[in-house]
PDB file of C-alpha atoms in Angstrom:
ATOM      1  CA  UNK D 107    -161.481 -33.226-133.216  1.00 52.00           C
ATOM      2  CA  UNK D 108    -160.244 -34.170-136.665  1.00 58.00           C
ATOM      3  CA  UNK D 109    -156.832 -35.731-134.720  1.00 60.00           C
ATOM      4  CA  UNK D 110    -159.616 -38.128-133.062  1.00 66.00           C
ATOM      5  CA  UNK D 111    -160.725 -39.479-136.762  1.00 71.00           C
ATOM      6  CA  UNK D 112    -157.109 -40.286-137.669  1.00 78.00           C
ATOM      7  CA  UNK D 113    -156.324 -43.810-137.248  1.00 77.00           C
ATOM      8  CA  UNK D 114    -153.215 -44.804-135.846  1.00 75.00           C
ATOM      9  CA  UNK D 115    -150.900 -47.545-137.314  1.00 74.00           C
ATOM     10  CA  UNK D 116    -148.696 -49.689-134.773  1.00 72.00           C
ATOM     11  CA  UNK D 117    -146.024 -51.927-135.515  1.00 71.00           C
ATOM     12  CA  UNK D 118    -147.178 -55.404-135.270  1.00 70.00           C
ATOM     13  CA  UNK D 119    -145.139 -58.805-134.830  1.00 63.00           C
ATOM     14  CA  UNK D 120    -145.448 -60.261-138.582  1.00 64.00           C
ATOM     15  CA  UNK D 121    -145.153 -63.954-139.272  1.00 60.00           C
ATOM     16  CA  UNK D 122    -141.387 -63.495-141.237  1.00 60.00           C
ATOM     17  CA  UNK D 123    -139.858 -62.099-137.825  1.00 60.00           C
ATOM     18  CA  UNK D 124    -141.464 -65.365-136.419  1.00 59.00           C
ATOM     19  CA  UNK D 125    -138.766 -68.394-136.155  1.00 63.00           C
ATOM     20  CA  UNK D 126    -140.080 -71.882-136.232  1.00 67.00           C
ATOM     21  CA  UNK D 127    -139.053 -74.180-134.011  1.00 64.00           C
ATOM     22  CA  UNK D 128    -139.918 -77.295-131.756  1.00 64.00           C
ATOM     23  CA  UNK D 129    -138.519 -78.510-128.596  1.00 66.00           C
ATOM     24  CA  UNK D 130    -135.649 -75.835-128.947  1.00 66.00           C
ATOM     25  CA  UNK D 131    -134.820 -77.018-132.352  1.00 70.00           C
ATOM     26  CA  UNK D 132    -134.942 -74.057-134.861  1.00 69.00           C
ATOM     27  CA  UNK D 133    -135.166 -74.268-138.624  1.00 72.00           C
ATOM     28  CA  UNK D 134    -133.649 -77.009-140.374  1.00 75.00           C
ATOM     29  CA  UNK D 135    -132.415 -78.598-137.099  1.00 78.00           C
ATOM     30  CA  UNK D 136    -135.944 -80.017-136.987  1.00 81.00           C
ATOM     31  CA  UNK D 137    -135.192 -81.938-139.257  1.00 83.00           C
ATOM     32  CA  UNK D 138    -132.335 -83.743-137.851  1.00 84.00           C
ATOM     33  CA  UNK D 139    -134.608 -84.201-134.479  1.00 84.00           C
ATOM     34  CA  UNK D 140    -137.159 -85.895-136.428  1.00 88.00           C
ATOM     35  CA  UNK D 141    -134.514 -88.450-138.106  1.00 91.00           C
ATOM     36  CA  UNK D 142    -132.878 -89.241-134.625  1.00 90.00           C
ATOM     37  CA  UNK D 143    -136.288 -89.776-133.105  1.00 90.00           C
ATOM     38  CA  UNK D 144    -137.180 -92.058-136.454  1.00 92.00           C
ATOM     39  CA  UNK D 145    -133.686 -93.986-135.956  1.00 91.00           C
ATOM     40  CA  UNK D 146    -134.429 -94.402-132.436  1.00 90.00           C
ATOM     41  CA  UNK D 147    -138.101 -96.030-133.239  1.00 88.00           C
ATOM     42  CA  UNK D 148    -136.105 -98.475-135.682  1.00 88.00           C
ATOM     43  CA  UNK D 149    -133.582 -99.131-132.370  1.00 85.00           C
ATOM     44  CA  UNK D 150    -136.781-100.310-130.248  1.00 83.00           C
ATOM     45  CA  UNK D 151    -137.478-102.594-132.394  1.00 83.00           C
ATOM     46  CA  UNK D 152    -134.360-104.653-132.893  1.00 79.00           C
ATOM     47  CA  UNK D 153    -133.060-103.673-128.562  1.00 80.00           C
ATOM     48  CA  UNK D 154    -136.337-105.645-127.990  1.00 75.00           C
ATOM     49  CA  UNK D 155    -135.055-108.552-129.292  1.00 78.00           C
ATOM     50  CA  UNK D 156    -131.869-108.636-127.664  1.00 79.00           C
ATOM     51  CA  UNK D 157    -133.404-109.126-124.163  1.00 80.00           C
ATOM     52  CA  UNK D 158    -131.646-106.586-122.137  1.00 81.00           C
ATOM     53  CA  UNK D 159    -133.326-105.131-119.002  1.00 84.00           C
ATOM     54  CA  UNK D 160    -135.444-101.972-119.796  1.00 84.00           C
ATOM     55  CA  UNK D 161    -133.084 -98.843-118.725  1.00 86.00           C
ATOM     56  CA  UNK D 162    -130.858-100.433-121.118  1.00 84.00           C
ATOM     57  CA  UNK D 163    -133.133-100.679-123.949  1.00 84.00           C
ATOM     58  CA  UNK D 164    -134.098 -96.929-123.224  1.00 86.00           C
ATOM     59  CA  UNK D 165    -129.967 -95.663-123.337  1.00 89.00           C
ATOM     60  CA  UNK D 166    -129.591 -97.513-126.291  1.00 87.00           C
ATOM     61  CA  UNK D 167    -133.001 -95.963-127.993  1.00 88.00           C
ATOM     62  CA  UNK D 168    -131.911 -92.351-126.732  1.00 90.00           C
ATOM     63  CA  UNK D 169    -128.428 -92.364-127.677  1.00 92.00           C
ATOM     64  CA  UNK D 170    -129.495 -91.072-131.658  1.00 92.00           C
ATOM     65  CA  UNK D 171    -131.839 -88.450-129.948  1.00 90.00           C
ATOM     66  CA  UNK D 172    -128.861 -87.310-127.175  1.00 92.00           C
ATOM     67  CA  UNK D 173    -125.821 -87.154-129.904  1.00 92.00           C
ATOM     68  CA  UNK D 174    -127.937 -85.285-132.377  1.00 90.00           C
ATOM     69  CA  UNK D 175    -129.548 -82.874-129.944  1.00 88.00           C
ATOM     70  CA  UNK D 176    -125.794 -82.259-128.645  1.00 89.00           C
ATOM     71  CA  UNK D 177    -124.600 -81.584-132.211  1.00 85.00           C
ATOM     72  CA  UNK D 178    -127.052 -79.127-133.061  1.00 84.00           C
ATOM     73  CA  UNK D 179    -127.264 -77.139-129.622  1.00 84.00           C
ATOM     74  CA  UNK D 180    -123.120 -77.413-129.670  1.00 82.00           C
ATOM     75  CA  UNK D 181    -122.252 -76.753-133.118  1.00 79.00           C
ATOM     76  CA  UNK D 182    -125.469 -75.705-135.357  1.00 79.00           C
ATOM     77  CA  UNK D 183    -127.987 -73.724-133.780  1.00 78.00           C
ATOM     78  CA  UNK D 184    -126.814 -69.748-133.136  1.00 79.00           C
ATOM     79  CA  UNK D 185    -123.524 -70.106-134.608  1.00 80.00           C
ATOM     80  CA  UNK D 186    -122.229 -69.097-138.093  1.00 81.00           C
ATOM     81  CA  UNK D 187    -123.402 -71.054-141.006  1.00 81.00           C
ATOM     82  CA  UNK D 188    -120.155 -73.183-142.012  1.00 83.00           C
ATOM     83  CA  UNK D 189    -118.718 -73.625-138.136  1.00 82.00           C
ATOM     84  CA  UNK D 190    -119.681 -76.895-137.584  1.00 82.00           C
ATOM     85  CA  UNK D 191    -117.826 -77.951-141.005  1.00 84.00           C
ATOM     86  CA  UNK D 192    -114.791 -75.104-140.390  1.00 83.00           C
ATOM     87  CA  UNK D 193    -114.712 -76.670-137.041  1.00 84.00           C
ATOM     88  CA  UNK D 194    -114.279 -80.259-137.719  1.00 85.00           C
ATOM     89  CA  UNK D 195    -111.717 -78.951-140.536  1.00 83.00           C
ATOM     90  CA  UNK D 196    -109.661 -77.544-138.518  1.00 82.00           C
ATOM     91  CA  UNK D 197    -109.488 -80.193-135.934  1.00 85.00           C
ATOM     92  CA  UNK D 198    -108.551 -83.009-138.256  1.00 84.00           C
ATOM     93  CA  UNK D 199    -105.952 -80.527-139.693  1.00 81.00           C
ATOM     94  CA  UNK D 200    -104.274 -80.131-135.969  1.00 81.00           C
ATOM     95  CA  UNK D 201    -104.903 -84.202-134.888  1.00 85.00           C
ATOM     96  CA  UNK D 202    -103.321 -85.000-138.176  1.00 82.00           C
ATOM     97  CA  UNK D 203    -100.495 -82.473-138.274  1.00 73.00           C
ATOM     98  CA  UNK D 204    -101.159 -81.859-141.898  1.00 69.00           C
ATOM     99  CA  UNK D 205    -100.182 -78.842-143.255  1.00 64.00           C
ATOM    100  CA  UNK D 206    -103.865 -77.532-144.339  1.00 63.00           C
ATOM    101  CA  UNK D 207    -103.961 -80.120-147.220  1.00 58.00           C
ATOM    102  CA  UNK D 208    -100.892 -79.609-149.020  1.00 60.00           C
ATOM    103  CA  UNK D 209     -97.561 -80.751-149.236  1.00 59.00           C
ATOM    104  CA  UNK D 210     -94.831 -79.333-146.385  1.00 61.00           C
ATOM    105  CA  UNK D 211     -92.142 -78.028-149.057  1.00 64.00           C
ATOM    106  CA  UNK D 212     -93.061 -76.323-152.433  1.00 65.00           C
ATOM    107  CA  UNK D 213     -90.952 -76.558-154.798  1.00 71.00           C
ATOM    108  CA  UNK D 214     -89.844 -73.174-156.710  1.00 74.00           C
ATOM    109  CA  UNK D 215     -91.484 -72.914-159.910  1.00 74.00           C
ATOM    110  CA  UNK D 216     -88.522 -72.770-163.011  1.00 77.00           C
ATOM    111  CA  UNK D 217     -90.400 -71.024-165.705  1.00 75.00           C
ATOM    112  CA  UNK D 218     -88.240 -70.257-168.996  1.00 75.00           C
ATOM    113  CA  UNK D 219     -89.772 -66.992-169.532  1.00 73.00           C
ATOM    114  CA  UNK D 220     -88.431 -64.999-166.422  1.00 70.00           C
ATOM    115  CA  UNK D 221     -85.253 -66.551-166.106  1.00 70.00           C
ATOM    116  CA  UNK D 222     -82.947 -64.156-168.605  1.00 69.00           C
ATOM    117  CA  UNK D 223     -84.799 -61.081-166.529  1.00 65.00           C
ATOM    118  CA  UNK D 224     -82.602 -60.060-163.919  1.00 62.00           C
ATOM    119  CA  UNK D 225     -83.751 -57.673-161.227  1.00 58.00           C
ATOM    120  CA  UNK D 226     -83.447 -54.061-162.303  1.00 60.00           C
ATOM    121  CA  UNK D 227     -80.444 -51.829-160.494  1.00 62.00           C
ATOM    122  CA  UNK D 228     -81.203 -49.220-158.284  1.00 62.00           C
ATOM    123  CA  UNK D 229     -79.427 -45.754-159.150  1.00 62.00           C
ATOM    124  CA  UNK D 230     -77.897 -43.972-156.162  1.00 60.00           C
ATOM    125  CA  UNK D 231     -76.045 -40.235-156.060  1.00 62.00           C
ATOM    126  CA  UNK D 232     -72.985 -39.705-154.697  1.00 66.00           C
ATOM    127  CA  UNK D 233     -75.212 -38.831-151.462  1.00 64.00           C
ATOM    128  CA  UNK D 234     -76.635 -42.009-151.091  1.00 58.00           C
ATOM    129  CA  UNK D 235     -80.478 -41.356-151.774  1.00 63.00           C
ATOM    130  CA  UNK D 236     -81.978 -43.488-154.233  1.00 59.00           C
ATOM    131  CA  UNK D 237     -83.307 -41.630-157.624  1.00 57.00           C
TER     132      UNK D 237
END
């Protein structure tokens, strides 16, 4: 009877294993979906103007929403922090043949100090194993 009283504790989904997200967009990304929806208003506004037929004026006022959602799904959202940045890095590294920022021969460094200190001699017996 007394194992009846007890009251039994279950592991519940809290609200910090929750992540936030709209449309697919997780976190911070949010952010960068509501800026590419805001440029895109701005767009409608000035594609008007221009008199083009409508399914032109709607690729021109999707084109912010479509490259940012592609960044973020391609290069931001499940991946390590920095790969986006790493990523774009390395690529203009190997379009620009640069050697990673610095310059292809380095000259040897001629320091006053280190040049009377000549390498020391290694002692060898008459066997030929070094002591």
């Amino acid at each position: 009877m007394e194992e009846e009283a007890k009251v039994r504790y279950y592991e519940t989904n809290e609200g910090r294993e929750v992540s936030q997200g709209f449309a697919g967009f997780q976190g911070n990304n949010v952010l960068l979906l509501l800026g590419a929806v805001g440029l895109s208003l701005i767009l409608s506004q000035g594609v008007d103007n221009l008199n083009y037929p409508m399914w032109a004026n709607l690729l021109i006022m999707s084109l912010p929403v479509v490259v940012v959602s592609a960044y973020v799904f391609g290069l931001k959202q499940g991946k390590p922090v920095s790969y986006d940045i790493e990523l774009a890095e390395w690529l203009i590294i190997k379009l620009t043949r640069l050697n990673y920022f610095s310059p292809k021969q380095v000259e040897a460094m001629k320091l006053p100090w280190l040049e009377n200190i000549k390498a020391p001699t290694r002692k060898t017996s008459i066997d030929g194993k070094d002591h």
